[in-house]
Each structure stands twice: as structure tokens, then as C-alpha cells.
Amino acid sequence: MRYGALILGVIVLLVFGFMPLTSVVIDQWSRRDVELRSRLLFSSMRDQVTTALANDDETALSNLFNRLAEDERLLAVTYCDENGVMRYPSKNFPRNISCNDLARSDRPNFSTITNDGRQIYVAAFPLSTEARKGHLAILHDLSFVDRRAREVRFYWVLAIFVVGIGISLLAAAFMFLLLRQWLTSVRQTLLDARKGTLPPDGNGAPPILGAEIQKLVRDLKANRQSSDTSIQIDWSPETLQKLIAEELPGTQVIAVSNREPYIHNKTEDGASLQIPASGLVTALEPVMRACGGTWIAHGSGTADRETVDSDDRIPVPPDEPSYTLRRVWLTEEEQDGYYYGMANEGLWPLCHISFVRPSFRESNWSIYQQVNERFADAVAAEARAPDPIVLVQDYHFATLPAMIRKRLPRATIITFWHIPWPNSETFGICPWREEIIRGLLGSSILGFHTRFHCNNFLETVDRFIESRIDRENASVTLEEHESLIRPYPISIDWPPAAMKGQKPVEDCRRIVRERLGIGQNTRIAIGVERFDYTKGVLDRMHAVDDFLTRHPEWIGRFVLVQVAAPTRTKLESYRRLQEEAIELAGLINEKHGDGSYQPIMLIIRHHEPREVFELFRGADICVVSSLHDGMNLVAKEFVAARDDDQGVLILSQFAGASRELAAALLINPYDSYGTAEIFQQALTMPEEQQRERMQLMRAQVRERNVYRWAAQMLVDASRLRNHQRILDLAQESRSGGSH
Ligand code: GDG
């Protein structure tokens, strides 16, 4: 469009720039033409006129002049004698012109006079006989010059337009072909880059653009670390499936986690199905639906054994099976040592800076390793080929990657650490720090939520074991095996499954308030979590206390609804947290509430995902006040739930999610005064500002959804496998050559 207007502009400029010039040229050219004609005419009739003049033959002269004047362009012919008297003028000689108006001299004279608004060209030739002296005057009407100029102008404009448009079309066609060729090479280059088979110098590009392609290739190479999924793609189950089909055809995907995605529990009527409250399950489940394959996890439900087949497998999701859940059974002693002891009393507090002292017991460590071995056996048993992709999840399996590598050396092992990785000093207090690091370095790729955690890990490796660290490529090589250390910010399904069938926000607001017995005009801040001390539940209650103390006008008009799913209740620290939370809520309710109004509503039970989303939609504010959190998916779920673009997210700056959701109101949960003021800001935020912030965050979560998270890892895995294939081929050809 812009180029069309430009071309039109140039044409118009050409037309009007050259127009005056054409008029001048035509004018001069026509006058020369008329002068020549006059001279020719004069020489052809000079003798005839001289003879007639000598004979004083008036009739002959009049006839001659009249005949000549019949010519289309010739206006009139006459003779002026030496006294300036006009003789024998042709018939149509203009009456108001006399000989005195005509310039005469001893030599032929050419001039223009204006008569009745028209221009007349006068050619006066001296012509004398013995008896007479005088001038023959030939008059031409010059109005044909204007006509001619107009015609020339018309054809000039036409020619410029036709030629201009013709050239433009040709140029456009040429550019289109060139661009198509260029785009083809760019696309090829990007595909090569994605597959990790970048040509070294962009060869094959059109020569004219080769240098540009080379530059692009160089840029792409430089950006390889930041993963190719930054290329704009709308990630969804379909695009993820397409990626797997194209990049990893026929590859088996095996996921391993402690928590299973579907738990069967015994009830009076048989068995009930539960989806556990777990960020890991929230994220990985939609990915496994898309990938298919097998998910190996601890069978923790009371009816789990009754629902599997003889190989401990069950197709899930139950209503629309798309992958296999393989359950691993753990004794109570194993659960105590591996899950409660080492993982949750040791590694969990170690990695979260939340001031709960980690405890490390030798017996737990030993059971932890034994259980990891059992899962490694399960992976080997489930593998249909020597080189599956194994997705190892979380801190329950720090030693599993190296164990899998022993059993399946050709497997691509992607380990994802869902919780933070602390600095080396903090990690250094773990008695088995070296074993844990070595175990993790059995992975092909080790992922964290943020680059900050990656750097902490590299620093820890540097400090405690002997290995080669390539900081530019962010990788660690230990005993000839290289592990890539990468940030993959986890996310949620978009739109989340729990949004299906949700009522409009207005209805949710009403239903939630009715169900909880809260006044329709009361503002609600919602908190949803597993009941874990890292989530800062007590801290947000203190902030509510501070808020109502400093802003008493909100008493009776504001409630914190805190939903907390019981978790790890076997551990003293978790039981104590629950007791403390119940006690603190009671104290604050007593201080600011009355019989009918309670500012903190603590609901300790597991909720179904649909209920959780209904609460998000019914609330005005969501509070995430983690003291330390790898990512925090509750924050992203609240954003996904608010398709009305309203609601305020208050988010801890110590949650990984705060790196992405910068439009939230960020808090330091340790600062209860500051958090209280943020409550005030959230409750008084104008709708327009809420909308702007929410739209920004929704765009972010929609684009950087969990399929993108999985795609980033799988793209990197595919690149590694291609690389390995090339090395294997080189090895084969070398050993073939030596035979
Ligand atoms: C770890 C990391 C990281 C909560 N209550 C109920 C319930 N939930 C759901 C939430 C959310 C999930 O549990 C919690 O996810 P988070 O990410 O907030 O926290 P963690 O469980 O600690 O997850 C964390 C995550 O792994 C992923 O890598 O983000 O940093 O600590 O989906 O909605 N779900 C149900 N009932 C409840 O009562 N069904």
C-alpha cells in the first residue's frame, strides 16, 4: 500500500514537473514550423506575385491570395504598399488589423500579434517591383499550437502513467520472486537451526542475499542457547504433537515422578478418583496427554492396587485414555525414608530459604537411593527401545538420572527440578551433596525454572566436584558425559481444563459468596495452596491483621478466603503449621471480627480443580505470598481464570512467577507492613488499571503455556539426539575403515 502511494507520487511529480517544459517546447517547435511554411509559401509564389504586381493585375492577385488562404492553417495573405496601404487582402483577413499593425523591414520579419484573443503569427517579406515597393504578409492562426500542446500533454500524461505503472508492476513481480526465494532460504535456515543442522555459512541462499542469510545464521547460532521455541508459535497440544511427530518420530516418552496424576481411593461405594493438589501434576498432565507414553509414579491411593492390571498399569485419563500410568508400590518404611525423610525433611527445606531447618539422616538417604533404584528398574522395564526420552521430575529423584543412564546409556534423560536451587553455601550443608550432584549429572539436560537457579547449580558444581564447566554453553561435563543446564519456565495448560463449563464471572461472584456466607458487597482475597510453610500462609494472615488495623474502614467489607489442601501431614513441621494457622486465624478473627463477620476464612480440605477456578473467578484479589517458590502455578491459574480481565494479583517477589508476571503487585511477604499497603492498593485499583494489568499477564501466560515449556525441552532433546546420531555415524565409519 505504502509503495503504491510512493509510485503514484513519483508519477504525479514527473507529470507536473515536466508539463511546463512540454508547453515551451511545443510552442517553439510550432513557431519554427510556421516560419518554415511561410518562407516556403513566399518563395513558391514570389515570382507569380511580382509579375502580377508589375502588371497591376488586381484580379490575379486577389484570386491567388484567396486560394492560398483556403489552407487550413493559413489565416490570410495580403500586400502592404510603401504607404502602408493594404492591397488585395484575402477574404477572411481580420478587419481590425491594418498594415501598421504588421512589423515590416528590409529583411523578412516574423512576429506575433494578438487579435480578438487569438494569437496570429505574421511573416512579412519585402517584395518590390520597379513601380512598387512593399511587403507581402502571410498570417497564420496560432490557436493550433495550443491544441497541439494540449494533445501532447494528454499523451505525455498517458505515456508516463502507462510506463510508470508497467515498470512498477514489473518491479513488484521481480521483488516478489526475489522475496519468495529469500523467504524459502530463510525458512530452510530456521528449520536447519531448529534441527541443529545449521550450515556453517548460510550457503545455498540467493547470492545477492547470501551475506544477510549468513548474518542470520550467525545470530541464530549465537541464540541457540535460548532455545528455538522463542520463534513465535502458538503452543497447544496439537503443535506439541506435531513437533514430536516431526522431530522425534517414533520416540517413546517416559515420565517419572513421585506424585501420580490420578489417585484411586477406597470409599464406601467402591473407589473414588482424585486429582492431587500438585504443581508438578498440573503442569505435566496436559503434556503427557499430548505426548502419550508412560508415566511412572508412586501408587499412593488406597484403591490404587485394585485398579491396575497385572503389570501395575492403568490407561489414563480414565474418561479418555491417552497415556499409561505405571504405579510403583512403596512400603511404609520406604515412604518414610525416601519421601517424608530425605525428600521433604531434607531436600525441600534445604532448597527453599524458609528457615525450617533441614534434617539429614543416613537411614533416610539410604532408603532414598534404594527407592530411586526401584524407579530406575521400572524405567528400564517400561522402555521399548534403548533410547527413550525420560522425563525425570523433581527432588525426589536426584540420584535417578545416573541410575537410568547405567541401565539405558542411550536414553535422553531430561530432569526437571521444580523447586529452587539454593546458592552453593546453602547446598553445601547437605552431607551427600556430591552424590546428589553426580546423580543429577547423569541427565542429558537438567532444567530449572529460572536462569538464577541454573547459575546457582553451576556454582554448586564448581565448588564441590571436579568437572568441566562450559559457562558459555551452560553445560557440565563429568567423566566424558555432558549435561546441559537450562532454564525452562514452567506454566499451565491454556485454556486450563478447569475453565470448561465455568459460569460467567458475575454468577461465580454471587455463588461463592452465597456458599461461604459472605455478604454480596464484601471484597474477597483468595489464597489457594497445599498447606506448606514455604507458601507464606501465616505471613499473609499477619498482613491482613496489619491491613485491618491501619485501614479499619475495611472491617466488615473484606475477607481473606484461604483454601489449604492438607499435605505431608505426617511431618511435624506441617502439622505444626496447620495448628499455628488455625490459631492465628482465630486470634485475628477475634480481634477484627464479630459473631457474623470473620476477616479470615480458613478452609482446610482438598478442592476439585473446578471449585478452585470458581473461587478464582469469584474473588477480587488473589494472594500468593510464598517465602520462596520455584515458579508458583496458582498465580498463573488465577490469571487464566479471569477471562473478564478483572481482579488483582498480589505476588511474592520470591516466586519464580514474578519474573514473568511483572504486571502483578509484587510484595516482600516478610514485610507485613508493605503487604498491608498493597492490599489497600489492590482494593482501590480502578477497573481500567486492573484490565490493563490483567490483559498483559493473560497474554504472557497464554503464550508461554505448558506446551511451550515441554516443547523447549523436547526441541533441545531432539537436537542432542541428532548430534549424537552424527557422532555415532562418524564412529561407525571410523571403525568400518579400520577393519
Ligand atoms: C511445585 C513448586 C512449581 C492447590 N490446592 C488445591 C489444588 N491446588 C493446585 C493449584 C496448583 C497446584 O496445586 C500448586 O502448584 P504450585 O506451583 O503453586 O506449587 P507446588 O505444588 O509447590 O509445586 C512450584 C510447581 O512445582 C511446578 O513446577 O511452580 O514452585 O513448589 O495447580 O491449583 N488443586 C486441587 N485441589 C486443591 O485443594 N485439585
Short mmCIF file of C-alpha atoms in Angstrom, two decimals, residues 100-335:
data_model
loop_
_atom_site.label_atom_id
_atom_site.label_comp_id
_atom_site.label_asym_id
_atom_site.label_seq_id
_atom_site.Cartn_x
_atom_site.Cartn_y
_atom_site.Cartn_z
CA ASN A 100 0.52 49.42 -39.45
CA ASP A 101 -0.07 46.50 -37.07
CA LEU A 102 2.28 44.35 -39.10
CA ALA A 103 6.04 44.68 -38.43
CA ARG A 104 7.84 45.29 -41.71
CA SER A 105 11.51 45.85 -42.53
CA ASP A 106 14.10 45.35 -45.26
CA ARG A 107 14.50 41.76 -44.32
CA PRO A 108 11.90 39.04 -43.71
CA ASN A 109 10.30 39.72 -40.42
CA PHE A 110 8.40 37.34 -38.12
CA SER A 111 6.24 38.45 -35.25
CA THR A 112 3.16 37.53 -33.23
CA ILE A 113 0.18 39.74 -32.65
CA THR A 114 -2.90 39.14 -30.56
CA ASN A 115 -6.25 39.76 -32.14
CA ASP A 116 -9.64 39.05 -30.59
CA GLY A 117 -7.95 36.88 -28.02
CA ARG A 118 -6.16 34.68 -30.52
CA GLN A 119 -2.53 34.65 -31.43
CA ILE A 120 -1.61 35.38 -35.03
CA TYR A 121 1.78 34.71 -36.49
CA VAL A 122 2.79 37.32 -39.08
CA ALA A 123 5.52 36.71 -41.63
CA ALA A 124 6.29 39.90 -43.64
CA PHE A 125 8.57 39.61 -46.71
CA PRO A 126 9.86 42.70 -48.59
CA LEU A 127 8.60 42.43 -52.21
CA SER A 128 9.13 45.26 -54.72
CA THR A 129 8.80 45.81 -58.43
CA GLU A 130 10.16 48.73 -60.38
CA ALA A 131 6.97 50.63 -59.84
CA ARG A 132 6.12 49.47 -56.36
CA LYS A 133 7.74 48.83 -53.06
CA GLY A 134 6.00 46.92 -50.33
CA HIS A 135 5.66 43.75 -48.23
CA LEU A 136 3.84 40.50 -48.70
CA ALA A 137 2.28 39.48 -45.37
CA ILE A 138 1.32 35.88 -44.59
CA LEU A 139 -0.79 35.39 -41.45
CA HIS A 140 -1.09 32.07 -39.63
CA ASP A 141 -3.61 31.34 -36.87
CA LEU A 142 -1.57 30.02 -33.91
CA SER A 143 -4.50 28.53 -31.98
CA PHE A 144 -3.48 25.13 -33.37
CA VAL A 145 -0.35 25.45 -31.19
CA ASP A 146 -2.49 25.39 -28.04
CA ARG A 147 -4.44 22.45 -29.38
CA ARG A 148 -1.25 20.64 -30.22
CA ALA A 149 0.21 21.41 -26.77
CA ARG A 150 -2.95 20.10 -25.11
CA GLU A 151 -2.81 16.91 -27.12
CA VAL A 152 0.87 16.42 -26.41
CA ARG A 153 0.22 16.99 -22.71
CA PHE A 154 -2.55 14.42 -22.76
CA TYR A 155 -0.38 11.80 -24.44
CA TRP A 156 2.52 12.65 -22.16
CA VAL A 157 0.43 12.05 -19.05
CA LEU A 158 -0.94 8.85 -20.55
CA ALA A 159 2.52 7.62 -21.50
CA ILE A 160 4.01 8.39 -18.10
CA PHE A 161 1.15 6.60 -16.33
CA VAL A 162 1.28 3.56 -18.58
CA VAL A 163 5.07 3.31 -18.50
CA GLY A 164 5.21 4.09 -14.75
CA ILE A 165 2.61 1.50 -13.85
CA GLY A 166 4.18 -1.01 -16.21
CA ILE A 167 7.60 -0.56 -14.65
CA SER A 168 6.11 -0.74 -11.16
CA LEU A 169 4.32 -4.00 -11.94
CA LEU A 170 7.49 -5.45 -13.39
CA ALA A 171 9.49 -4.32 -10.37
CA ALA A 172 6.85 -5.74 -7.99
CA ALA A 173 6.88 -9.08 -9.80
CA PHE A 174 10.66 -9.14 -9.64
CA MET A 175 10.67 -8.24 -5.94
CA PHE A 176 8.02 -10.85 -5.20
CA LEU A 177 10.08 -13.58 -6.85
CA LEU A 178 13.21 -12.43 -5.09
CA LEU A 179 11.45 -12.26 -1.72
CA ARG A 180 9.92 -15.69 -2.18
CA GLN A 181 13.31 -17.14 -2.93
CA TRP A 182 14.76 -15.35 0.08
CA LEU A 183 11.97 -16.47 2.39
CA THR A 184 12.44 -20.05 1.25
CA SER A 185 16.09 -19.91 2.21
CA VAL A 186 15.31 -18.17 5.50
CA ARG A 187 12.72 -20.83 6.30
CA GLN A 188 15.19 -23.56 5.44
CA THR A 189 17.82 -21.89 7.59
CA LEU A 190 15.43 -21.68 10.53
CA LEU A 191 14.45 -25.32 10.09
CA ASP A 192 18.11 -26.29 9.98
CA ALA A 193 18.69 -24.21 13.07
CA ARG A 194 15.81 -25.95 14.82
CA LYS A 195 17.15 -29.36 13.86
CA GLY A 196 20.65 -28.34 14.90
CA THR A 197 21.97 -28.86 11.35
CA LEU A 198 22.79 -25.25 10.56
CA PRO A 199 25.02 -24.91 7.53
CA PRO A 200 28.26 -23.28 8.59
CA ASP A 201 27.88 -20.20 6.42
CA GLY A 202 24.37 -19.96 5.03
CA ASN A 203 25.39 -21.48 1.68
CA GLY A 204 22.56 -22.04 -0.70
CA ALA A 205 20.99 -18.64 -0.18
CA PRO A 206 20.41 -16.44 -3.24
CA PRO A 207 23.83 -14.88 -3.93
CA ILE A 208 22.52 -11.35 -3.68
CA LEU A 209 21.24 -12.02 -0.15
CA GLY A 210 23.82 -14.58 0.92
CA ALA A 211 25.51 -12.14 3.26
CA GLU A 212 22.22 -11.43 5.04
CA ILE A 213 21.49 -15.12 5.40
CA GLN A 214 24.96 -15.68 6.78
CA LYS A 215 24.36 -12.96 9.33
CA LEU A 216 21.06 -14.57 10.29
CA VAL A 217 22.73 -17.94 10.65
CA ARG A 218 25.36 -16.39 12.89
CA ASP A 219 22.66 -14.74 15.00
CA LEU A 220 20.76 -17.99 15.24
CA LYS A 221 23.86 -19.83 16.30
CA ALA A 222 24.51 -17.21 18.92
CA ASN A 223 20.95 -17.62 20.15
CA ARG A 224 20.92 -21.38 20.17
CA GLN A 225 21.20 -21.46 23.91
CA SER A 226 17.98 -19.54 24.33
CA SER A 227 16.07 -22.29 22.51
CA ASP A 228 14.31 -22.08 19.19
CA THR A 229 10.84 -22.09 20.67
CA SER A 230 11.26 -18.34 21.03
CA ILE A 231 10.21 -18.37 17.39
CA GLN A 232 6.58 -17.30 17.52
CA ILE A 233 4.36 -20.39 17.63
CA ASP A 234 1.01 -20.77 19.34
CA TRP A 235 1.82 -23.75 21.52
CA SER A 236 -1.05 -26.17 22.06
CA PRO A 237 -1.47 -29.96 22.36
CA GLU A 238 -1.67 -30.06 18.55
CA THR A 239 1.52 -28.10 17.88
CA LEU A 240 3.34 -30.13 20.55
CA GLN A 241 2.16 -33.38 18.96
CA LYS A 242 3.27 -32.09 15.57
CA LEU A 243 6.67 -31.21 16.98
CA ILE A 244 7.08 -34.72 18.42
CA ALA A 245 5.94 -36.34 15.16
CA GLU A 246 8.38 -34.25 13.12
CA GLU A 247 11.37 -34.02 15.43
CA LEU A 248 11.17 -37.23 17.45
CA PRO A 249 9.25 -39.69 15.25
CA GLY A 250 8.53 -42.99 16.98
CA THR A 251 10.31 -41.96 20.20
CA GLN A 252 8.89 -43.29 23.45
CA VAL A 253 8.35 -40.72 26.22
CA ILE A 254 8.55 -41.96 29.82
CA ALA A 255 7.88 -39.57 32.71
CA VAL A 256 8.86 -40.32 36.30
CA SER A 257 7.53 -38.51 39.34
CA ASN A 258 6.72 -39.34 42.91
CA ARG A 259 3.17 -37.98 42.76
CA GLU A 260 0.78 -39.77 40.43
CA PRO A 261 -1.67 -37.77 38.30
CA TYR A 262 -4.70 -39.90 39.26
CA ILE A 263 -5.23 -41.38 42.72
CA HIS A 264 -7.85 -44.02 43.42
CA ASN A 265 -9.11 -44.08 47.00
CA LYS A 266 -11.45 -46.55 48.65
CA THR A 267 -14.88 -45.25 49.52
CA GLU A 268 -17.99 -46.90 50.86
CA ASP A 269 -19.30 -47.27 47.29
CA GLY A 270 -16.06 -48.63 45.79
CA ALA A 271 -13.33 -46.25 44.62
CA SER A 272 -13.16 -42.50 44.04
CA LEU A 273 -10.78 -40.68 41.76
CA GLN A 274 -8.70 -37.75 42.96
CA ILE A 275 -6.50 -35.30 41.06
CA PRO A 276 -3.83 -34.31 43.59
CA ALA A 277 -3.02 -30.74 44.56
CA SER A 278 0.40 -30.51 42.97
CA GLY A 279 2.07 -28.00 40.70
CA LEU A 280 4.01 -30.81 39.05
CA VAL A 281 0.84 -32.72 38.18
CA THR A 282 -0.91 -29.55 37.00
CA ALA A 283 1.92 -28.91 34.54
CA LEU A 284 2.93 -32.39 33.39
CA GLU A 285 -0.51 -33.96 32.96
CA PRO A 286 -1.59 -31.97 29.86
CA VAL A 287 1.87 -32.55 28.36
CA MET A 288 1.59 -36.32 28.80
CA ARG A 289 -1.88 -36.22 27.28
CA ALA A 290 -0.33 -34.65 24.22
CA CYS A 291 2.80 -36.86 24.10
CA GLY A 292 1.30 -40.24 25.01
CA GLY A 293 3.80 -42.71 26.52
CA THR A 294 4.12 -43.88 30.11
CA TRP A 295 4.08 -42.06 33.43
CA ILE A 296 5.73 -43.95 36.28
CA ALA A 297 4.75 -42.81 39.79
CA HIS A 298 4.20 -43.98 43.32
CA GLY A 299 0.80 -45.60 43.72
CA SER A 300 -0.33 -43.79 46.86
CA GLY A 301 -4.10 -44.24 46.82
CA THR A 302 -5.87 -46.79 48.99
CA ALA A 303 -7.60 -48.31 45.95
CA ASP A 304 -4.68 -48.00 43.53
CA ARG A 305 -3.75 -51.69 43.58
CA GLU A 306 -7.31 -52.73 42.77
CA THR A 307 -7.48 -50.55 39.67
CA VAL A 308 -4.25 -51.58 37.81
CA ASP A 309 -3.66 -54.59 35.55
CA SER A 310 -1.20 -57.39 36.30
CA ASP A 311 1.71 -55.19 35.14
CA ASP A 312 0.65 -52.40 37.52
CA ARG A 313 -0.56 -50.30 34.60
CA ILE A 314 -3.74 -48.33 34.03
CA PRO A 315 -4.70 -46.27 30.98
CA VAL A 316 -5.45 -42.63 31.88
CA PRO A 317 -7.17 -40.15 31.90
CA PRO A 318 -9.95 -42.54 32.87
CA ASP A 319 -12.61 -40.87 30.70
CA GLU A 320 -10.41 -40.52 27.59
CA PRO A 321 -7.20 -42.59 27.89
CA SER A 322 -4.18 -41.18 26.04
CA TYR A 323 -1.20 -42.48 28.05
CA THR A 324 -0.34 -45.22 30.56
CA LEU A 325 0.12 -44.74 34.29
CA ARG A 326 2.52 -47.30 35.73
CA ARG A 327 2.34 -47.44 39.51
CA VAL A 328 5.28 -48.32 41.74
CA TRP A 329 4.47 -49.64 45.23
CA LEU A 330 6.39 -48.38 48.23
CA THR A 331 6.33 -49.82 51.72
CA GLU A 332 5.59 -47.52 54.62
CA GLU A 333 9.22 -47.68 55.60
CA GLU A 334 10.27 -46.64 52.09
CA GLN A 335 7.82 -43.76 52.10
#
